[in-house]
Coordinates of C-alpha atoms in Angstrom, one line a residue:
Chain A
X1 CA 0.5 34.9 3.4
X2 CA 3.8 37.2 3.8
X3 CA 6.7 35.7 4.7
X4 CA 7.0 36.1 7.4
X5 CA 4.3 33.3 8.2
X6 CA 5.9 31.0 5.4
X7 CA 8.8 31.1 8.3
X8 CA 6.8 30.5 10.6
X9 CA 4.7 27.7 9.6
X10 CA 8.1 25.6 7.9
X11 CA 10.8 26.8 11.0
X12 CA 12.9 28.0 8.3
X13 CA 14.6 31.9 8.8
X14 CA 13.3 34.3 6.5
X15 CA 17.2 34.7 5.5
X16 CA 17.1 31.5 4.0
X17 CA 13.6 31.3 2.3
X18 CA 14.6 34.8 0.4
X19 CA 18.2 32.7 0.0
X20 CA 16.0 29.6 -2.2
X21 CA 14.1 32.4 -2.9
X22 CA 17.2 33.9 -4.8
X23 CA 18.7 30.7 -5.7
X24 CA 16.0 29.9 -8.0
X25 CA 14.6 27.3 -5.6
X26 CA 11.4 28.5 -4.9
X27 CA 9.4 30.6 -7.4
X28 CA 8.6 34.3 -6.4
X29 CA 5.4 34.9 -4.7
X30 CA 2.6 37.3 -6.4
X31 CA 3.7 41.5 -5.3
X32 CA 1.4 43.2 -3.5
X33 CA 2.8 46.1 -3.2
X34 CA 6.9 47.2 -4.2
X35 CA 7.9 45.6 -1.0
X36 CA 5.9 43.3 -0.6
X37 CA 5.1 39.3 -1.2
X38 CA 2.4 37.2 -0.9
X39 CA 2.6 33.3 -1.2
X40 CA 0.4 30.2 -1.1
X41 CA -0.2 26.9 0.1
X42 CA 2.5 25.9 -2.7
X43 CA 5.4 27.8 -1.6
X44 CA 5.4 26.2 1.4
X45 CA 5.5 22.9 -0.1
X46 CA 8.1 23.4 -2.1
X47 CA 10.5 24.6 0.7
X48 CA 9.8 21.1 2.3
X49 CA 11.3 19.6 -0.4
X50 CA 14.0 22.2 -0.8
X51 CA 14.4 21.0 2.9
X52 CA 14.2 17.9 2.7
X53 CA 16.5 17.8 -0.5
X54 CA 19.3 19.5 0.7
X55 CA 18.8 19.0 4.6
X56 CA 17.9 15.4 4.7
X57 CA 18.9 14.5 1.3
X58 CA 22.6 16.7 0.9
X59 CA 21.8 17.6 -2.0
X60 CA 24.5 20.6 -3.1
X61 CA 21.9 23.6 -4.2
X62 CA 23.5 23.6 -8.0
X63 CA 21.9 19.5 -7.7
X64 CA 18.7 20.7 -6.0
X65 CA 18.1 23.2 -8.8
X66 CA 18.7 20.7 -11.7
X67 CA 16.2 18.6 -9.9
X68 CA 13.2 21.1 -10.0
X69 CA 14.2 22.7 -13.0
X70 CA 13.6 18.7 -14.6
X71 CA 10.1 18.7 -12.2
X72 CA 9.7 21.3 -13.2
X73 CA 10.3 21.9 -16.6
X74 CA 6.0 21.2 -18.2
X75 CA 6.2 17.8 -21.1
X76 CA 8.7 15.9 -17.9
X77 CA 7.0 13.0 -17.4
X78 CA 8.7 10.4 -14.5
X79 CA 11.2 8.4 -15.8
X80 CA 12.9 11.6 -17.2
X81 CA 12.7 13.0 -13.9
X82 CA 13.9 10.4 -12.9
X83 CA 16.9 10.3 -14.7
X84 CA 17.7 13.9 -13.5
X85 CA 17.7 12.8 -10.1
X86 CA 20.1 10.2 -10.3
X87 CA 22.8 11.9 -12.5
X88 CA 22.7 14.8 -8.9
X89 CA 23.3 12.2 -7.1
X90 CA 25.3 9.5 -8.4
X91 CA 29.6 10.9 -8.0
X92 CA 30.4 11.0 -11.8
X93 CA 33.4 8.3 -12.1
X94 CA 35.6 8.2 -15.2
X95 CA 36.3 5.0 -16.2
X96 CA 39.6 3.6 -16.0
X97 CA 42.3 1.9 -18.7
X98 CA 42.9 -0.8 -16.8
X99 CA 42.7 -4.2 -17.5
X100 CA 40.9 -5.0 -13.6
X101 CA 38.5 -2.1 -15.1
X102 CA 37.8 -3.7 -18.1
X103 CA 37.1 -6.8 -16.0
X104 CA 34.9 -5.3 -13.5
X105 CA 33.2 -3.8 -16.5
X106 CA 32.3 -6.9 -18.5
X107 CA 31.1 -8.3 -14.7
X108 CA 29.1 -5.1 -14.5
X109 CA 27.5 -6.2 -17.8
X110 CA 27.0 -9.6 -17.5
X111 CA 25.1 -8.9 -14.1
X112 CA 23.1 -6.1 -15.7
X113 CA 22.3 -8.5 -18.7
X114 CA 21.7 -11.3 -16.9
X115 CA 18.7 -9.0 -15.1
X116 CA 17.5 -8.4 -17.9
X117 CA 18.0 -4.7 -16.8
X118 CA 17.3 -1.9 -19.8
X119 CA 19.3 0.2 -19.1
X120 CA 21.5 2.2 -21.1
X121 CA 24.5 1.3 -21.1
X122 CA 27.3 3.4 -19.0
X123 CA 25.1 4.9 -17.3
X124 CA 26.5 7.2 -14.3
X125 CA 25.5 4.5 -11.9
X126 CA 26.6 1.6 -13.6
X127 CA 30.2 3.6 -14.3
X128 CA 30.1 3.9 -10.5
X129 CA 29.3 -0.3 -9.5
X130 CA 32.5 -0.6 -11.7
X131 CA 34.6 1.6 -9.2
X132 CA 33.2 0.2 -6.5
X133 CA 33.3 -3.5 -8.2
X134 CA 37.6 -2.2 -8.9
X135 CA 37.7 -1.8 -5.4
X136 CA 37.3 -4.3 -3.6
X137 CA 39.0 -6.3 -6.7
X138 CA 41.7 -4.0 -5.2
X139 CA 42.4 -4.7 -1.5
X140 CA 40.7 -8.3 -2.4
X141 CA 37.4 -8.2 -0.6
X142 CA 36.8 -11.1 -4.0
X143 CA 34.3 -13.1 -1.1
X144 CA 32.1 -9.9 -0.4
X145 CA 32.0 -9.3 -4.1
X146 CA 30.2 -12.9 -4.3
X147 CA 26.9 -10.8 -2.5
X148 CA 26.7 -8.5 -6.3
X149 CA 23.0 -10.2 -7.0
X150 CA 22.1 -10.3 -3.4
X151 CA 22.4 -7.2 -3.7
X152 CA 20.9 -6.7 -7.3
X153 CA 18.3 -8.8 -5.7
X154 CA 17.4 -6.8 -3.4
X155 CA 17.7 -3.3 -5.2
X156 CA 15.6 -5.2 -7.7
X157 CA 12.4 -5.9 -5.0
X158 CA 13.4 -2.3 -4.1
X159 CA 13.1 -0.3 -7.5
X160 CA 9.8 -2.6 -8.4
X161 CA 7.5 -1.6 -5.1
X162 CA 9.1 2.1 -5.5
X163 CA 7.9 2.4 -9.0
X164 CA 4.1 0.4 -8.6
X165 CA 3.0 2.4 -4.9
X166 CA 4.7 5.9 -7.7
X167 CA 2.9 4.4 -10.8
X168 CA -0.2 4.7 -8.6
X169 CA -0.7 8.2 -7.5
X170 CA -2.3 10.8 -9.0
X171 CA -1.6 12.5 -11.8
X172 CA 1.8 12.9 -13.3
X173 CA 2.9 16.2 -11.2
X174 CA 2.4 13.1 -7.5
X175 CA 4.2 10.7 -9.7
X176 CA 7.2 13.0 -10.7
X177 CA 7.6 14.3 -7.7
X178 CA 7.7 10.4 -5.3
X179 CA 10.3 9.5 -8.1
X180 CA 13.0 12.6 -6.2
X181 CA 12.3 11.9 -3.6
X182 CA 12.6 7.6 -3.8
X183 CA 15.6 8.7 -5.1
X184 CA 17.0 11.6 -3.3
X185 CA 16.3 10.2 0.5
X186 CA 15.9 6.3 -0.7
X187 CA 19.6 5.8 -0.3
X188 CA 19.1 7.8 3.5
X189 CA 16.6 5.2 3.5
X190 CA 18.0 2.0 3.1
X191 CA 21.8 2.9 4.5
X192 CA 20.0 3.7 7.6
X193 CA 17.8 0.8 7.6
X194 CA 21.5 -1.4 6.7
X195 CA 22.5 -0.5 9.8
X196 CA 20.2 -1.2 12.4
X197 CA 20.1 -4.6 10.2
X198 CA 24.2 -5.0 10.0
X199 CA 24.6 -3.7 14.1
X200 CA 21.3 -6.7 15.1
X201 CA 24.1 -9.3 12.9
X202 CA 26.7 -8.7 14.1
X203 CA 25.7 -8.5 17.2
X204 CA 24.4 -12.2 16.8
X205 CA 27.4 -13.0 15.4
X206 CA 30.8 -12.2 16.9
X207 CA 29.1 -10.4 20.8
X208 CA 30.3 -12.6 23.2
X209 CA 32.7 -14.3 21.7
X210 CA 35.6 -14.0 22.7
X211 CA 38.9 -12.9 20.1
Chain B
X1 CA 60.2 -0.2 -0.5
X2 CA 60.8 3.5 -0.7
X3 CA 58.7 5.7 -1.3
X4 CA 58.5 6.5 -4.8
X5 CA 57.4 2.5 -5.5
X6 CA 55.2 2.7 -3.0
X7 CA 53.6 5.8 -5.9
X8 CA 53.7 3.4 -8.2
X9 CA 52.6 1.1 -7.7
X10 CA 49.1 2.7 -5.8
X11 CA 48.5 5.3 -7.4
X12 CA 48.8 7.3 -5.2
X13 CA 51.3 10.2 -6.2
X14 CA 53.8 10.8 -3.0
X15 CA 52.8 14.0 -1.8
X16 CA 49.7 12.2 -1.3
X17 CA 52.0 9.7 0.1
X18 CA 52.9 12.1 2.3
X19 CA 49.2 14.0 3.6
X20 CA 48.7 10.8 4.9
X21 CA 51.4 9.8 7.1
X22 CA 51.0 13.5 8.3
X23 CA 47.1 12.9 9.0
X24 CA 48.4 9.5 10.8
X25 CA 46.9 7.6 8.1
X26 CA 49.3 4.9 8.0
X27 CA 51.7 4.5 9.2
X28 CA 55.5 5.9 9.5
X29 CA 58.3 2.7 7.2
X30 CA 61.1 2.0 8.8
X31 CA 63.9 4.2 9.7
X32 CA 66.9 3.7 6.6
X33 CA 69.0 6.3 7.1
X34 CA 67.5 10.4 8.1
X35 CA 65.3 11.0 5.4
X36 CA 65.0 7.4 4.2
X37 CA 61.8 5.0 5.3
X38 CA 61.6 1.1 3.9
X39 CA 58.5 0.5 3.7
X40 CA 55.9 -2.7 2.9
X41 CA 53.2 -5.0 1.1
X42 CA 50.9 -3.7 4.5
X43 CA 51.8 -0.9 3.7
X44 CA 51.0 -0.6 0.3
X45 CA 47.7 -2.4 1.1
X46 CA 46.7 0.9 3.8
X47 CA 47.4 3.5 0.6
X48 CA 44.1 1.3 -0.5
X49 CA 41.7 1.1 2.5
X50 CA 42.7 4.8 2.7
X51 CA 41.7 6.1 -1.2
X52 CA 38.9 3.2 -1.1
X53 CA 37.5 5.1 2.4
X54 CA 38.1 8.5 1.3
X55 CA 38.1 8.8 -2.4
X56 CA 35.1 6.2 -3.4
X57 CA 33.2 6.1 0.1
X58 CA 33.8 9.9 0.8
X59 CA 34.9 9.5 4.4
X60 CA 36.5 12.8 5.6
X61 CA 39.9 12.4 6.8
X62 CA 39.3 13.1 10.6
X63 CA 36.2 9.9 10.0
X64 CA 38.8 8.3 8.2
X65 CA 41.2 8.4 10.9
X66 CA 38.4 7.6 12.8
X67 CA 38.5 4.1 12.0
X68 CA 41.8 3.6 11.0
X69 CA 42.1 3.7 15.1
X70 CA 39.0 1.5 15.9
X71 CA 40.4 -0.7 13.2
X72 CA 44.2 0.1 14.9
X73 CA 43.0 -1.2 18.8
X74 CA 44.5 -4.1 19.8
X75 CA 41.6 -6.0 21.2
X76 CA 39.1 -4.5 19.4
X77 CA 36.4 -6.6 17.8
X78 CA 34.2 -6.3 14.8
X79 CA 31.0 -5.4 15.7
X80 CA 32.6 -2.7 17.9
X81 CA 34.7 -1.3 14.5
X82 CA 31.2 -1.3 12.5
X83 CA 29.8 0.4 15.5
X84 CA 33.1 3.3 14.9
X85 CA 32.3 2.8 10.5
X86 CA 28.8 3.1 11.0
X87 CA 29.0 6.4 12.9
X88 CA 31.5 7.9 11.0
X89 CA 29.9 7.3 7.7
X90 CA 25.9 8.1 9.5
X91 CA 24.7 11.6 10.1
X92 CA 24.2 13.0 13.3
X93 CA 21.1 14.4 13.8
X94 CA 19.6 16.2 16.7
X95 CA 15.6 14.8 18.1
X96 CA 13.1 17.2 17.4
X97 CA 10.9 18.5 19.9
X98 CA 7.6 17.9 18.9
X99 CA 4.8 15.6 17.7
X100 CA 5.1 13.9 14.4
X101 CA 8.8 13.9 15.9
X102 CA 7.7 11.5 18.8
X103 CA 5.1 10.0 16.5
X104 CA 7.9 8.9 14.1
X105 CA 9.5 7.9 17.1
X106 CA 7.4 4.9 17.8
X107 CA 6.9 4.1 14.0
X108 CA 10.6 2.9 13.8
X109 CA 10.6 2.3 17.5
X110 CA 8.2 0.0 16.7
X111 CA 9.3 -1.6 13.6
X112 CA 12.8 -2.5 15.7
X113 CA 10.5 -4.6 17.6
X114 CA 8.4 -6.0 14.6
X115 CA 12.1 -7.7 13.1
X116 CA 13.5 -8.2 16.3
X117 CA 15.9 -6.6 16.0
X118 CA 18.5 -6.3 19.0
X119 CA 20.3 -2.6 18.7
X120 CA 20.7 -0.4 21.3
X121 CA 17.8 1.8 22.4
X122 CA 19.2 5.6 20.0
X123 CA 21.7 4.9 18.0
X124 CA 22.6 7.9 15.2
X125 CA 21.0 5.4 12.5
X126 CA 17.7 5.5 14.5
X127 CA 17.5 9.1 15.0
X128 CA 18.7 8.9 11.2
X129 CA 15.4 6.8 10.2
X130 CA 12.5 8.7 12.5
X131 CA 14.0 12.2 10.9
X132 CA 13.6 9.9 7.4
X133 CA 10.2 9.2 8.6
X134 CA 9.1 12.7 9.4
X135 CA 10.0 14.0 5.8
X136 CA 8.6 12.1 3.8
X137 CA 5.4 12.2 6.3
X138 CA 5.5 15.9 6.3
X139 CA 6.1 15.5 2.3
X140 CA 3.0 13.9 2.0
X141 CA 4.1 11.0 1.4
X142 CA 2.7 8.7 3.6
X143 CA 2.6 5.8 0.6
X144 CA 5.6 5.9 0.1
X145 CA 6.4 5.5 3.9
X146 CA 4.3 2.2 3.6
X147 CA 8.0 0.0 1.9
X148 CA 9.5 0.6 5.2
X149 CA 8.8 -2.5 6.0
X150 CA 9.7 -3.7 2.8
X151 CA 13.2 -2.1 3.4
X152 CA 13.8 -3.7 6.2
X153 CA 13.2 -7.5 5.1
X154 CA 16.0 -6.4 2.4
X155 CA 18.5 -4.5 4.9
X156 CA 17.7 -8.5 6.6
X157 CA 18.9 -9.9 4.0
X158 CA 21.6 -8.1 2.7
X159 CA 23.2 -7.9 6.0
X160 CA 22.4 -11.5 7.3
X161 CA 24.0 -12.4 4.3
X162 CA 27.1 -9.7 4.7
X163 CA 27.7 -11.0 8.5
X164 CA 28.1 -14.2 7.7
X165 CA 30.3 -13.7 4.2
X166 CA 32.5 -11.5 6.8
X167 CA 32.2 -13.9 9.2
X168 CA 33.6 -17.6 7.6
X169 CA 36.8 -15.7 7.4
X170 CA 39.8 -16.3 8.9
X171 CA 41.3 -13.7 11.7
X172 CA 39.6 -10.6 13.0
X173 CA 42.0 -8.0 11.3
X174 CA 40.3 -9.8 7.7
X175 CA 37.0 -9.8 9.5
X176 CA 37.5 -6.8 11.1
X177 CA 38.5 -4.8 7.5
X178 CA 35.5 -6.8 5.1
X179 CA 33.9 -4.7 8.4
X180 CA 34.9 -2.0 7.6
X181 CA 34.5 -2.0 3.8
X182 CA 31.3 -3.4 3.8
X183 CA 30.3 -0.3 6.2
X184 CA 31.5 2.3 4.0
X185 CA 30.9 0.5 0.3
X186 CA 28.2 -0.6 1.0
X187 CA 25.9 2.6 1.2
X188 CA 27.5 3.6 -2.6
X189 CA 26.9 -0.3 -3.9
X190 CA 23.7 -0.8 -2.7
X191 CA 22.3 2.7 -4.2
X192 CA 24.2 1.8 -7.7
X193 CA 22.5 -1.2 -8.1
X194 CA 18.8 0.7 -6.8
X195 CA 19.8 3.3 -9.5
X196 CA 20.1 0.6 -12.2
X197 CA 17.0 -0.9 -11.1
X198 CA 14.9 1.8 -10.6
X199 CA 15.8 3.0 -13.8
X200 CA 15.1 -0.1 -15.7
X201 CA 11.3 -0.3 -13.7
X202 CA 10.6 3.0 -14.4
X203 CA 11.5 2.4 -18.0
X204 CA 8.4 -0.3 -18.1
X205 CA 7.0 1.4 -16.5
X206 CA 6.1 5.0 -18.1
X207 CA 8.6 4.9 -20.9
X208 CA 6.3 5.5 -24.0
X209 CA 3.2 6.0 -22.0
X210 CA 2.2 9.1 -23.6
X211 CA 2.1 11.7 -19.7

């Protein structure tokens, strides 16, 4: 199909598709004359994937390109691409040289050990977690930190179901795409669910009571 | 204390504190002369709260101000402030006029009904969830959508523990602050936990297997 039909079928304007081509988010079509190219179903799917990552998952163009390069790299398996996708969405946190930071680091390391999670020490997610523990601690919210194990338990169950579903797919390409989408969109998914559930729980607990 | 000590004790530079004052994120101190003000422990705590919301929770200054105004409004209870905090962190999604959208809307409404969640229909989180279902659907990831109930279950357990912990606090102010922090930082918390748990699950499932 031509670029116009690609635009019509995806709902993405032609200038945006040209931007994706320029930025390396979308592979070029097959040239049929000096100024015309043909695109296939794989381009259609890739455009939807780029939209999902940038519009719904809020990834920057640079982060989306990094993830797609890992997806396209022959020989990359699920575990490698998952690592790249995780890095792309996890803000880098620089460790602080303070006592409260060290205490939080020890607490997170102990949590990881207790759950038996086999993760490379110091991965971005672990540092992000340490920073959150420090933040709750410094704001005097120690009671909320007692919920860390509930969060870990919930995360572990979700990760197991998600990776198991991905592992049931046919072929590495489909698994890799599932890992990317689960990572990039999964945060938004659990976030939206939490807000609905919080809204219900707070309604039950606090609504109608005199303040 | 003077602004210099406020800066030293929070680690936030004086120009940033002045910015918070100008932007209405921090109440003004008590004037002791025409160009000097005194600040108390409540200012110290408020600066840490602003840092937590903007630096760790990645709220915009406008969103943080909106939440703090709701926190400061006398008579606002936990449920009201939670709603404002949720709106501040949930991207507004415009419903699309398409069949796939309507199908997703019905699916989410049915999920909410099945779980017995009492939420105002059409709240931002519900629309965000519909958009995610549409996105997974359009990308042919129907197998991941079978996990929606797992996500709902996990979210419900977390919301119950979180709101219960907040409800055990002394006084509405402490409850309100807990609701804000749980909402604004809770996404980052479950996100970091998911990445650690995913990394472990994918290591166990995929690592070492030939691709």
